[in-house]
């Protein structure tokens, strides 16, 4: 698969790749922590709720790291919603089936999958896009802060920051052109 955007990915060391994946890992772990908290609030035993949180958080973190790697390689366009939604429309159900299987083994049948596997999988396919939207929102609001922090030692993070700054400058210039056109039209009609 050819990269959509040229990034300095090939120049990264293992540590730089690991630090670049941190936003996706953190979002995945946050998702697991939320699920564990909700499981505990739903009257599951504390040990089952903790297991549920970890068993979901770790695979979500790995999938989030995978998304970050695709982004860093330029295979996914920065800031675009559609690739994130598609990634999680497929990735989320896979993670949830794995999670449910582990939870069923740990806590017993009927804890994670109450109405049968087919219904469960279809429901997870529907939830995948919604999870992707939430992931995208969190990523767009927090990953750039991380990239800015590591940009001096990570050329891909520096590239992402420069792309976002250029986009902001272009958007501001376009907004100024619109203001000037609107002002010119007002002056013409006076």
N, CA, C and O of each residue as an XYZ file, in Angstrom:
760
protein
N       0.850     -1.179      0.000
C       0.000      0.000      0.000
C       0.890      1.236      0.000
O       1.787      1.357      0.835
N       0.653      2.135     -0.914
C       1.448      3.348     -1.024
C       0.945      4.393     -0.033
O      -0.259      4.532      0.183
N       1.880      5.121      0.563
C       1.522      6.152      1.531
C       0.753      7.270      0.846
O       1.074      7.658     -0.277
N      -0.279      7.792      1.541
C      -1.064      8.918      1.025
C      -0.290     10.219      1.142
O      -0.381     11.091      0.277
N       0.469     10.340      2.215
C       1.198     11.554      2.520
C       2.618     11.156      2.857
O       2.845     10.130      3.498
N       3.559     11.949      2.435
C       4.948     11.654      2.743
C       5.263     12.131      4.150
O       5.109     13.311      4.464
N       5.706     11.208      4.996
C       6.130     11.540      6.354
C       7.534     10.985      6.545
O       7.947     10.084      5.814
N       8.263     11.503      7.503
C       9.618     10.987      7.771
C       9.612      9.707      8.609
O      10.476      9.532      9.468
N       8.660      8.821      8.373
C       8.470      7.617      9.167
C       9.712      6.730      9.217
O      10.073      6.224     10.280
N      10.363      6.544      8.078
C      11.485      5.596      8.003
C      12.676      6.020      8.855
O      13.552      5.207      9.146
N      12.711      7.273      9.250
C      13.837      7.743     10.061
C      13.625      7.516     11.562
O      14.517      7.802     12.360
N      12.454      7.004     11.949
C      12.141      6.844     13.375
C      12.810      5.611     13.976
O      12.943      4.574     13.328
N      13.222      5.755     15.221
C      13.696      4.628     16.006
C      12.529      4.011     16.759
O      11.415      4.534     16.726
N      12.783      2.909     17.431
C      11.714      2.217     18.175
C      11.093      3.100     19.248
O       9.875      3.113     19.423
N      11.933      3.836     19.961
C      11.420      4.716     21.015
C      10.526      5.804     20.425
O       9.495      6.144     21.005
N      10.916      6.344     19.285
C      10.118      7.388     18.636
C       8.783      6.833     18.144
O       7.758      7.509     18.226
N       8.797      5.609     17.638
C       7.540      4.973     17.215
C       6.649      4.762     18.440
O       5.450      5.038     18.395
N       7.233      4.275     19.525
C       6.454      4.028     20.746
C       5.834      5.319     21.268
O       4.664      5.328     21.650
N       6.602      6.413     21.290
C       6.044      7.656     21.812
C       4.995      8.236     20.866
O       4.093      8.950     21.303
N       5.107      7.936     19.585
C       4.113      8.406     18.623
C       2.784      7.678     18.806
O       1.727      8.235     18.509
N       2.831      6.440     19.292
C       1.597      5.664     19.479
C       0.869      6.003     20.776
O      -0.245      5.529     20.999
N       1.475      6.808     21.623
C       0.907      7.079     22.945
C      -0.531      7.616     22.923
O      -1.333      7.167     23.741
N      -0.904      8.550     22.036
C      -2.310      8.997     22.049
C      -3.301      7.857     21.813
O      -4.311      7.768     22.510
N      -3.029      6.992     20.851
C      -3.927      5.872     20.580
C      -3.984      4.884     21.726
O      -5.048      4.354     22.047
N      -2.840      4.635     22.343
C      -2.781      3.737     23.491
C      -3.585      4.322     24.650
O      -4.358      3.623     25.304
N      -3.387      5.620     24.891
C      -4.094      6.265     26.009
C      -5.607      6.254     25.796
O      -6.359      6.020     26.742
N      -6.059      6.502     24.577
C      -7.498      6.496     24.296
C      -8.056      5.087     24.493
O      -9.144      4.926     25.045
N      -7.326      4.077     24.051
C      -7.767      2.697     24.252
C      -7.858      2.324     25.721
O      -8.829      1.700     26.150
N      -6.853      2.705     26.489
C      -6.884      2.411     27.923
C      -8.001      3.171     28.625
O      -8.621      2.654     29.553
N      -8.254      4.389     28.184
C      -9.363      5.160     28.735
C     -10.689      4.454     28.448
O     -11.552      4.377     29.323
N     -10.853      3.941     27.235
C     -12.065      3.192     26.895
C     -12.243      1.973     27.789
O     -13.355      1.677     28.225
N     -11.149      1.265     28.064
C     -11.214      0.110     28.957
C     -11.558      0.505     30.385
O     -12.325     -0.180     31.063
N     -10.983      1.622     30.838
C     -11.275      2.084     32.199
C     -12.743      2.484     32.342
O     -13.378      2.196     33.357
N     -13.267      3.145     31.326
C     -14.682      3.526     31.353
C     -15.566      2.283     31.364
O     -16.534      2.206     32.121
N     -15.225      1.312     30.519
C     -16.015      0.070     30.480
C     -15.954     -0.662     31.819
O     -16.966     -1.184     32.287
N     -14.781     -0.703     32.430
C     -14.658     -1.347     33.737
C     -15.481     -0.631     34.795
O     -16.118     -1.273     35.631
N     -15.469      0.698     34.762
C     -16.275      1.471     35.705
C     -17.762      1.245     35.515
O     -18.512      1.121     36.483
N     -18.180      1.192     34.263
C     -19.594      0.933     33.977
C     -19.988     -0.483     34.377
O     -21.100     -0.716     34.850
N     -19.067     -1.427     34.181
C     -19.348     -2.807     34.594
C     -19.516     -2.882     36.107
O     -20.399     -3.582     36.604
N     -18.670     -2.163     36.837
C     -18.789     -2.149     38.296
C     -20.088     -1.475     38.722
O     -20.744     -1.918     39.665
N     -20.455     -0.412     38.029
C     -21.715      0.272     38.347
C     -22.921     -0.592     37.984
O     -24.005     -0.409     38.538
N     -22.738     -1.529     37.062
C     -23.818     -2.425     36.655
C     -23.909     -3.664     37.509
O     -24.466     -4.672     37.074
N     -23.385     -3.615     38.696
C     -23.485     -4.687     39.692
C     -22.690     -5.946     39.361
O     -22.997     -7.018     39.884
N     -21.690     -5.842     38.515
C     -20.790     -6.985     38.357
C     -19.838     -6.996     39.542
O     -19.532     -5.952     40.119
N     -19.385     -8.160     39.889
C     -18.407     -8.269     40.977
C     -17.174     -7.442     40.614
O     -16.829     -7.323     39.438
N     -16.525     -6.884     41.600
C     -15.391     -5.988     41.359
C     -14.298     -6.667     40.549
O     -13.744     -6.059     39.633
N     -13.977     -7.923     40.870
C     -12.927     -8.621     40.124
C     -13.334     -8.831     38.662
O     -12.478     -8.790     37.778
N     -14.609     -9.052     38.396
C     -15.079     -9.213     37.018
C     -15.029     -7.869     36.298
O     -14.637     -7.810     35.132
N     -15.420     -6.794     36.972
C     -15.377     -5.456     36.372
C     -13.939     -5.053     36.051
O     -13.672     -4.493     34.988
N     -13.012     -5.339     36.971
C     -11.601     -5.034     36.715
C     -11.076     -5.843     35.533
O     -10.372     -5.319     34.670
N     -11.426     -7.122     35.506
C     -11.003     -7.965     34.387
C     -11.592     -7.431     33.083
O     -10.898     -7.362     32.068
N     -12.861     -7.057     33.109
C     -13.519     -6.533     31.901
C     -12.823     -5.268     31.409
O     -12.616     -5.099     30.207
N     -12.463     -4.381     32.331
C     -11.777     -3.150     31.946
C     -10.421     -3.402     31.325
O     -10.077     -2.805     30.305
N      -9.651     -4.285     31.937
C      -8.316     -4.594     31.412
C      -8.423     -5.370     30.105
O      -7.689     -5.098     29.155
N      -9.338     -6.335     30.058
C      -9.491     -7.170     28.856
C     -10.000     -6.367     27.664
O      -9.806     -6.782     26.521
N     -10.639     -5.238     27.901
C     -11.040     -4.360     26.796
C      -9.991     -3.288     26.547
O      -9.692     -2.973     25.395
N      -9.431     -2.724     27.606
C      -8.487     -1.621     27.466
C      -7.221     -2.004     26.716
O      -6.746     -1.234     25.881
N      -6.674     -3.161     26.993
C      -5.424     -3.565     26.342
C      -5.608     -3.775     24.837
O      -4.811     -3.243     24.064
N      -6.621     -4.523     24.382
C      -6.797     -4.651     22.933
C      -7.154     -3.312     22.254
O      -6.712     -3.048     21.136
N      -7.949     -2.475     22.930
C      -8.237     -1.150     22.362
C      -6.964     -0.319     22.255
O      -6.774      0.411     21.283
N      -6.092     -0.433     23.258
C      -4.819      0.293     23.224
C      -3.956     -0.193     22.062
O      -3.335      0.612     21.368
N      -3.918     -1.498     21.851
C      -3.142     -2.042     20.725
C      -3.719     -1.586     19.387
O      -2.976     -1.231     18.472
N      -5.042     -1.599     19.278
C      -5.678     -1.128     18.046
C      -5.443      0.372     17.859
O      -5.234      0.829     16.735
N      -5.476      1.140     18.948
C      -5.180      2.570     18.871
C      -3.747      2.811     18.427
O      -3.485      3.716     17.634
N      -2.816      2.009     18.933
C      -1.423      2.108     18.493
C      -1.316      1.792     17.004
O      -0.553      2.434     16.282
N      -2.080      0.805     16.547
C      -2.090      0.473     15.117
C      -2.559      1.640     14.262
O      -2.001      1.905     13.197
N      -3.588      2.334     14.735
C      -4.063      3.508     14.006
C      -2.979      4.585     13.954
O      -2.759      5.201     12.912
N      -2.313      4.806     15.068
C      -1.255      5.819     15.119
C      -0.120      5.465     14.162
O       0.455      6.351     13.530
N       0.205      4.188     14.050
C       1.259      3.762     13.129
C       0.834      4.019     11.689
O       1.629      4.508     10.886
N      -0.417      3.693     11.353
C      -0.907      3.989      9.996
C      -0.858      5.488      9.713
O      -0.503      5.905      8.611
N      -1.211      6.285     10.698
C      -1.163      7.738     10.559
C       0.282      8.201     10.368
O       0.565      9.016      9.491
N       1.184      7.682     11.184
C       2.591      8.056     11.098
C       3.228      7.654      9.784
O       4.117      8.347      9.290
N       2.789      6.551      9.212
C       3.318      6.101      7.928
C       2.715      6.858      6.752
O       3.166      6.705      5.617
N       1.701      7.671      7.017
C       1.056      8.419      5.942
C       0.006      7.616      5.200
O      -0.455      8.043      4.142
N      -0.381      6.473      5.722
C      -1.401      5.635      5.076
C      -2.809      6.104      5.397
O      -3.763      5.726      4.717
N      -2.942      6.925      6.429
C      -4.211      7.524      6.816
C      -3.987      9.028      6.852
O      -2.992      9.503      7.399
N      -4.915      9.772      6.267
C      -4.776     11.223      6.230
C      -5.016     11.830      7.609
O      -5.937     11.432      8.322
N      -4.195     12.777      7.968
C      -4.276     13.459      9.252
C      -5.563     14.264      9.354
O      -5.886     15.049      8.463
N      -6.306     14.062     10.459
C      -7.489     14.859     10.743
C      -8.760     14.448     10.029
O      -9.811     15.033     10.288
N      -8.712     13.487      9.158
C      -9.891     13.084      8.402
C     -10.741     12.107      9.220
O     -10.216     11.185      9.845
N     -12.044     12.320      9.206
C     -12.955     11.496      9.997
C     -13.220     10.138      9.345
O     -13.274      9.125     10.042
N     -13.383     10.101      8.049
C     -13.766      8.859      7.372
C     -12.786      7.711      7.613
O     -13.229      6.608      7.935
N     -11.469      7.920      7.472
C     -10.565      6.786      7.738
C     -10.635      6.277      9.179
O     -10.519      5.076      9.424
N     -10.825      7.192     10.128
C     -10.929      6.780     11.528
C     -12.197      5.959     11.726
O     -12.171      4.914     12.376
N     -13.301      6.430     11.168
C     -14.571      5.714     11.300
C     -14.489      4.330     10.658
O     -14.986      3.355     11.222
N     -13.869      4.240      9.492
C     -13.727      2.940      8.832
C     -12.804      2.009      9.617
O     -13.088      0.820      9.760
N     -11.710      2.549     10.120
C     -10.771      1.751     10.902
C     -11.481      1.132     12.105
O     -11.345     -0.063     12.368
N     -12.234      1.949     12.830
C     -12.891      1.449     14.027
C     -14.171      0.682     13.713
O     -14.605     -0.131     14.530
N     -14.787      0.914     12.558
C     -15.947      0.109     12.163
C     -15.538     -1.350     12.013
O     -16.343     -2.251     12.243
N     -14.302     -1.578     11.631
C     -13.785     -2.947     11.542
C     -13.053     -3.367     12.815
O     -13.224     -4.487     13.296
N     -12.239     -2.463     13.356
C     -11.402     -2.803     14.504
C     -12.174     -2.989     15.796
O     -11.871     -3.896     16.572
N     -13.171     -2.141     16.040
C     -13.916     -2.228     17.288
C     -14.638     -3.568     17.444
O     -14.545     -4.175     18.511
N     -15.352     -4.052     16.426
C     -15.999     -5.366     16.597
C     -15.003     -6.503     16.848
O     -15.288     -7.421     17.617
N     -13.845     -6.442     16.203
C     -12.834     -7.482     16.431
C     -12.378     -7.441     17.893
O     -12.288     -8.475     18.555
N     -12.092     -6.234     18.383
C     -11.671     -6.079     19.780
C     -12.769     -6.556     20.723
O     -12.492     -7.255     21.698
N     -14.008     -6.182     20.439
C     -15.115     -6.560     21.332
C     -15.375     -8.057     21.328
O     -15.693     -8.619     22.376
N     -15.249     -8.719     20.185
C     -15.436    -10.178     20.147
C     -14.338    -10.847     20.976
O     -14.611    -11.773     21.739
N     -13.100    -10.378     20.825
C     -11.991    -10.898     21.625
C     -12.262    -10.661     23.113
O     -12.097    -11.561     23.937
N     -12.678     -9.444     23.440
C     -12.976     -9.071     24.827
C     -14.098     -9.942     25.393
O     -13.984    -10.465     26.502
N     -15.164    -10.094     24.639
C     -16.306    -10.884     25.115
C     -15.911    -12.343     25.319
O     -16.333    -12.977     26.286
N     -15.105    -12.867     24.410
C     -14.648    -14.243     24.557
C     -13.840    -14.433     25.830
O     -14.041    -15.405     26.559
N     -12.926    -13.506     26.098
C     -12.146    -13.577     27.332
C     -13.036    -13.455     28.566
O     -12.868    -14.189     29.540
N     -13.970    -12.537     28.514
C     -14.861    -12.317     29.652
C     -15.757    -13.533     29.894
O     -16.018    -13.896     31.041
N     -16.221    -14.150     28.830
C     -17.031    -15.365     28.971
C     -16.209    -16.499     29.604
O     -16.717    -17.265     30.423
N     -14.939    -16.591     29.213
C     -14.079    -17.622     29.809
C     -13.815    -17.338     31.285
O     -13.774    -18.257     32.103
N     -13.636    -16.065     31.619
C     -13.300    -15.693     32.994
C     -14.518    -15.740     33.923
O     -14.457    -16.313     35.010
N     -15.612    -15.136     33.488
C     -16.758    -14.951     34.379
C     -17.890    -15.942     34.136
O     -18.817    -16.030     34.941
N     -17.826    -16.678     33.053
C     -18.865    -17.658     32.782
C     -19.790    -17.222     31.653
O     -19.848    -16.041     31.313
N     -20.507    -18.171     31.078
C     -21.409    -17.873     29.959
C     -22.505    -16.888     30.350
O     -23.016    -16.911     31.470
N     -22.847    -16.043     29.418
C     -23.943    -15.102     29.608
C     -23.557    -13.782     30.234
O     -24.404    -12.895     30.346
N     -22.317    -13.616     30.647
C     -21.902    -12.353     31.258
C     -21.692    -11.293     30.179
O     -22.162    -10.164     30.323
N     -20.996    -11.641     29.110
C     -20.702    -10.677     28.049
C     -21.642    -10.808     26.860
O     -21.965     -9.815     26.206
N     -22.080    -12.025     26.580
C     -22.923    -12.281     25.403
C     -24.200    -12.948     25.887
O     -24.239    -14.159     26.103
N     -25.225    -12.157     26.054
C     -26.476    -12.687     26.623
C     -27.451    -13.211     25.574
O     -28.216    -14.138     25.839
N     -27.422    -12.611     24.376
C     -28.463    -12.934     23.387
C     -27.910    -13.644     22.159
O     -28.554    -13.644     21.110
N     -26.758    -14.236     22.265
C     -26.181    -14.977     21.159
C     -25.113    -14.168     20.432
O     -25.136    -12.938     20.415
N     -24.191    -14.891     19.841
C     -23.045    -14.259     19.200
C     -23.421    -13.460     17.959
O     -22.825    -12.411     17.711
N     -24.377    -13.914     17.183
C     -24.746    -13.180     15.971
C     -25.282    -11.793     16.320
O     -24.850    -10.795     15.744
N     -26.208    -11.732     17.250
C     -26.736    -10.439     17.682
C     -25.619     -9.560     18.259
O     -25.570     -8.356     18.007
N     -24.736    -10.174     19.027
C     -23.631     -9.444     19.633
C     -22.741     -8.819     18.565
O     -22.421     -7.633     18.640
N     -22.343     -9.600     17.581
C     -21.439     -9.105     16.530
C     -22.110     -8.002     15.718
O     -21.480     -6.986     15.424
N     -23.360     -8.183     15.358
C     -24.072     -7.145     14.596
C     -24.138     -5.851     15.400
O     -23.926     -4.768     14.854
N     -24.426     -5.957     16.666
C     -24.485     -4.772     17.529
C     -23.124     -4.082     17.609
O     -23.049     -2.853     17.595
N     -22.052     -4.865     17.693
C     -20.702     -4.285     17.759
C     -20.334     -3.607     16.446
O     -19.627     -2.599     16.450
N     -20.801     -4.142     15.326
C     -20.572     -3.479     14.031
C     -21.226     -2.098     14.020
O     -20.656     -1.136     13.504
N     -22.418     -2.010     14.590
C     -23.100     -0.716     14.670
C     -22.376      0.245     15.609
O     -22.282      1.440     15.326
N     -21.871     -0.270     16.712
C     -21.176      0.575     17.678
C     -19.805      1.022     17.199
O     -19.290      2.036     17.671
N     -19.202      0.286     16.271
C     -17.847      0.587     15.816
C     -17.702      1.988     15.257
O     -16.722      2.670     15.558
N     -18.654      2.434     14.450
C     -18.575      3.775     13.882
C     -18.715      4.820     14.982
O     -18.014      5.832     14.967
N     -19.603      4.589     15.925
C     -19.749      5.509     17.054
C     -18.477      5.594     17.882
O     -18.077      6.680     18.302
N     -17.843      4.460     18.115
C     -16.570      4.483     18.832
C     -15.532      5.256     18.023
O     -14.734      6.012     18.577
N     -15.554      5.057     16.702
C     -14.631      5.785     15.833
C     -14.812      7.290     15.925
O     -13.835      8.039     15.914
N     -16.063      7.735     16.016
C     -16.323      9.179     16.167
C     -15.751      9.699     17.480
O     -15.127     10.759     17.514
N     -15.963      8.954     18.557
C     -15.413      9.352     19.846
C     -13.898      9.328     19.847
O     -13.256     10.219     20.404
N     -13.331      8.319     19.228
C     -11.872      8.224     19.124
C     -11.332      9.422     18.357
O     -10.359     10.050     18.775
N     -11.963      9.732     17.240
C     -11.520     10.863     16.411
C     -11.560     12.162     17.206
O     -10.620     12.954     17.150
N     -12.648     12.385     17.948
C     -12.776     13.618     18.715
C     -11.664     13.714     19.754
O     -11.000     14.745     19.865
N     -11.463     12.638     20.516
C     -10.405     12.645     21.521
C      -9.034     12.839     20.870
O      -8.203     13.603     21.361
N      -8.817     12.146     19.771
C      -7.530     12.223     19.085
C      -7.266     13.638     18.574
O      -6.169     14.168     18.748
N      -8.251     14.237     17.956
C      -8.075     15.585     17.401
C      -7.869     16.637     18.483
O      -7.264     17.678     18.228
N      -8.361     16.379     19.674
C      -8.230     17.355     20.754
C      -7.001     17.143     21.627
O      -6.536     18.085     22.269
N      -6.468     15.933     21.666
C      -5.355     15.683     22.581
C      -4.064     15.271     21.904
O      -2.994     15.610     22.409
N      -4.106     14.555     20.786
C      -2.872     14.126     20.122
C      -2.005     15.307     19.688
O      -0.789     15.247     19.867
N      -2.575     16.384     19.121
C      -1.699     17.504     18.728
C      -0.906     18.103     19.890
O       0.218     18.564     19.692
N      -1.460     18.103     21.071
C      -0.734     18.603     22.246
C       0.473     17.720     22.539
O       1.545     18.208     22.897
N       0.280     16.411     22.382
C       1.377     15.477     22.591
C       2.432     15.656     21.500
O       3.629     15.692     21.784
N       1.983     15.766     20.257
C       2.932     15.954     19.157
C       3.757     17.217     19.353
O       4.962     17.223     19.104
N       3.113     18.275     19.795
C       3.833     19.524     20.025
C       4.901     19.327     21.101
O       5.998     19.879     21.015
N       4.563     18.540     22.100
C       5.504     18.294     23.196
C       6.724     17.494     22.742
O       7.826     17.741     23.233
N       6.558     16.538     21.814
C       7.657     15.662     21.396
C       8.246     16.059     20.056
O       9.115     15.357     19.538
N       7.805     17.148     19.490
C       8.218     17.500     18.122
C       9.718     17.710     17.970
O      10.250     17.495     16.881
N      10.408     18.117     19.009
C      11.851     18.351     18.919
C      12.644     17.051     18.729
O      13.726     17.054     18.141
N      12.095     15.949     19.233
C      12.822     14.676     19.150
C      12.142     13.657     18.239
O      12.639     12.542     18.086
N      11.018     14.024     17.636
C      10.286     13.084     16.790
C       9.907     13.774     15.481
O       9.026     14.634     15.472
N      10.565     13.407     14.369
C      10.308     14.098     13.103
C       8.880     13.910     12.569
O       8.376     14.792     11.874
N       8.230     12.810     12.867
C       6.850     12.626     12.414
C       5.921     13.551     13.199
O       5.027     14.168     12.620
N       6.126     13.648     14.494
C       5.330     14.583     15.301
C       5.555     16.011     14.814
O       4.607     16.791     14.719
N       6.797     16.355     14.508
C       7.091     17.687     13.973
C       6.363     17.911     12.649
O       5.828     18.992     12.402
N       6.345     16.890     11.806
C       5.630     16.974     10.528
C       4.133     17.217     10.770
O       3.528     18.070     10.120
N       3.544     16.471     11.701
C       2.120     16.645     12.012
C       1.825     18.058     12.507
O       0.831     18.665     12.108
N       2.683     18.576     13.370
C       2.485     19.932     13.890
C       2.575     20.951     12.749
O       1.756     21.867     12.664
N       3.567     20.787     11.881
C       3.700     21.719     10.746
C       2.497     21.646      9.810
O       2.036     22.677      9.319
N       1.987     20.453      9.558
C       0.804     20.303      8.696
C      -0.394     21.007      9.324
O      -1.135     21.709      8.636
N      -0.581     20.822     10.611
C      -1.722     21.463     11.270
C      -1.578     22.981     11.318
O      -2.561     23.704     11.157
N      -0.375     23.458     11.534
C      -0.154     24.909     11.530
C      -0.400     25.487     10.141
O      -0.965     26.573     10.016
N       0.017     24.775      9.097
C      -0.217     25.241      7.730
C      -1.712     25.259      7.418
O      -2.209     26.188      6.782
N      -2.419     24.236      7.866
C      -3.864     24.200      7.668
C      -4.528     25.384      8.367
O      -5.405     26.033      7.797
N      -4.110     25.662      9.602
C      -4.676     26.794     10.346
C      -4.388     28.105      9.639
O      -5.262     28.970      9.563
N      -3.174     28.269      9.118
C      -2.829     29.499      8.390
C      -3.661     29.622      7.118
O      -4.137     30.711      6.798
N      -3.844     28.525      6.391
C      -4.665     28.550      5.176
C      -6.118     28.875      5.498
O      -6.756     29.642      4.778
N      -6.643     28.296      6.575
C      -8.033     28.571      6.966
C      -8.198     30.032      7.368
O      -9.202     30.661      7.032
N      -7.227     30.569      8.080
C      -7.291     31.972      8.487
C      -7.215     32.897      7.274
O      -7.929     33.897      7.208
N      -6.355     32.566      6.321
C      -6.250     33.373      5.096
C      -7.553     33.327      4.306
O      -7.992     34.348      3.777
N      -8.167     32.164      4.223
C      -9.450     32.041      3.512
C     -10.528     32.853      4.214
O     -11.339     33.506      3.558
N     -10.543     32.820      5.529
C     -11.524     33.600      6.287
C     -11.308     35.098      6.043
O     -12.278     35.846      5.918
N     -10.078     35.532      5.976
C      -9.782     36.945      5.710
C     -10.225     37.322      4.300
O     -10.774     38.407      4.109
N     -10.003     36.464      3.310
C     -10.464     36.735      1.934
C     -11.980     36.871      1.889
O     -12.508     37.737      1.192
N     -12.675     36.022      2.625
C     -14.143     36.120      2.665
C     -14.588     37.435      3.297
O     -15.521     38.077      2.814
N     -13.918     37.835      4.378
C     -14.247     39.122      5.006
C     -14.032     40.277      4.044
O     -14.849     41.196      3.978
N     -12.951     40.234      3.308
C     -12.658     41.299      2.355
C     -13.686     41.326      1.227
O     -14.124     42.402      0.820
N     -14.078     40.157      0.716
C     -15.108     40.111     -0.340
C     -16.442     40.630      0.176
O     -17.141     41.368     -0.518
N     -16.788     40.241      1.392
C     -18.038     40.700      1.998
C     -18.000     42.214      2.203
O     -18.993     42.897      1.952
N     -16.868     42.740      2.653
C     -16.722     44.190      2.825
C     -16.802     44.925      1.491
O     -17.392     46.002      1.406
N     -16.211     44.345      0.454
C     -16.243     44.955     -0.879
C     -17.675     44.981     -1.406
O     -18.080     45.963     -2.027
N     -18.441     43.932     -1.173
C     -19.838     43.902     -1.633
C     -20.682     44.946     -0.883
O     -21.540     45.604     -1.473
N     -20.429     45.081      0.404
C     -21.156     46.078      1.182
C     -20.834     47.485      0.682
O     -21.726     48.320      0.533
N     -19.569     47.735      0.427
C     -19.164     49.062     -0.073
C     -19.759     49.329     -1.443
O     -20.106     50.469     -1.751
N     -19.884     48.312     -2.264
C     -20.427     48.458     -3.610
C     -21.917     48.797     -3.565
O     -22.400     49.528     -4.430
N     -22.643     48.294     -2.597
C     -24.091     48.508     -2.495
C     -24.454     49.775     -1.738
O     -25.639     50.071     -1.584
N     -23.497     50.516     -1.271
C     -23.803     51.769     -0.547
C     -23.980     52.911     -1.472
O     -24.240     54.030     -1.030
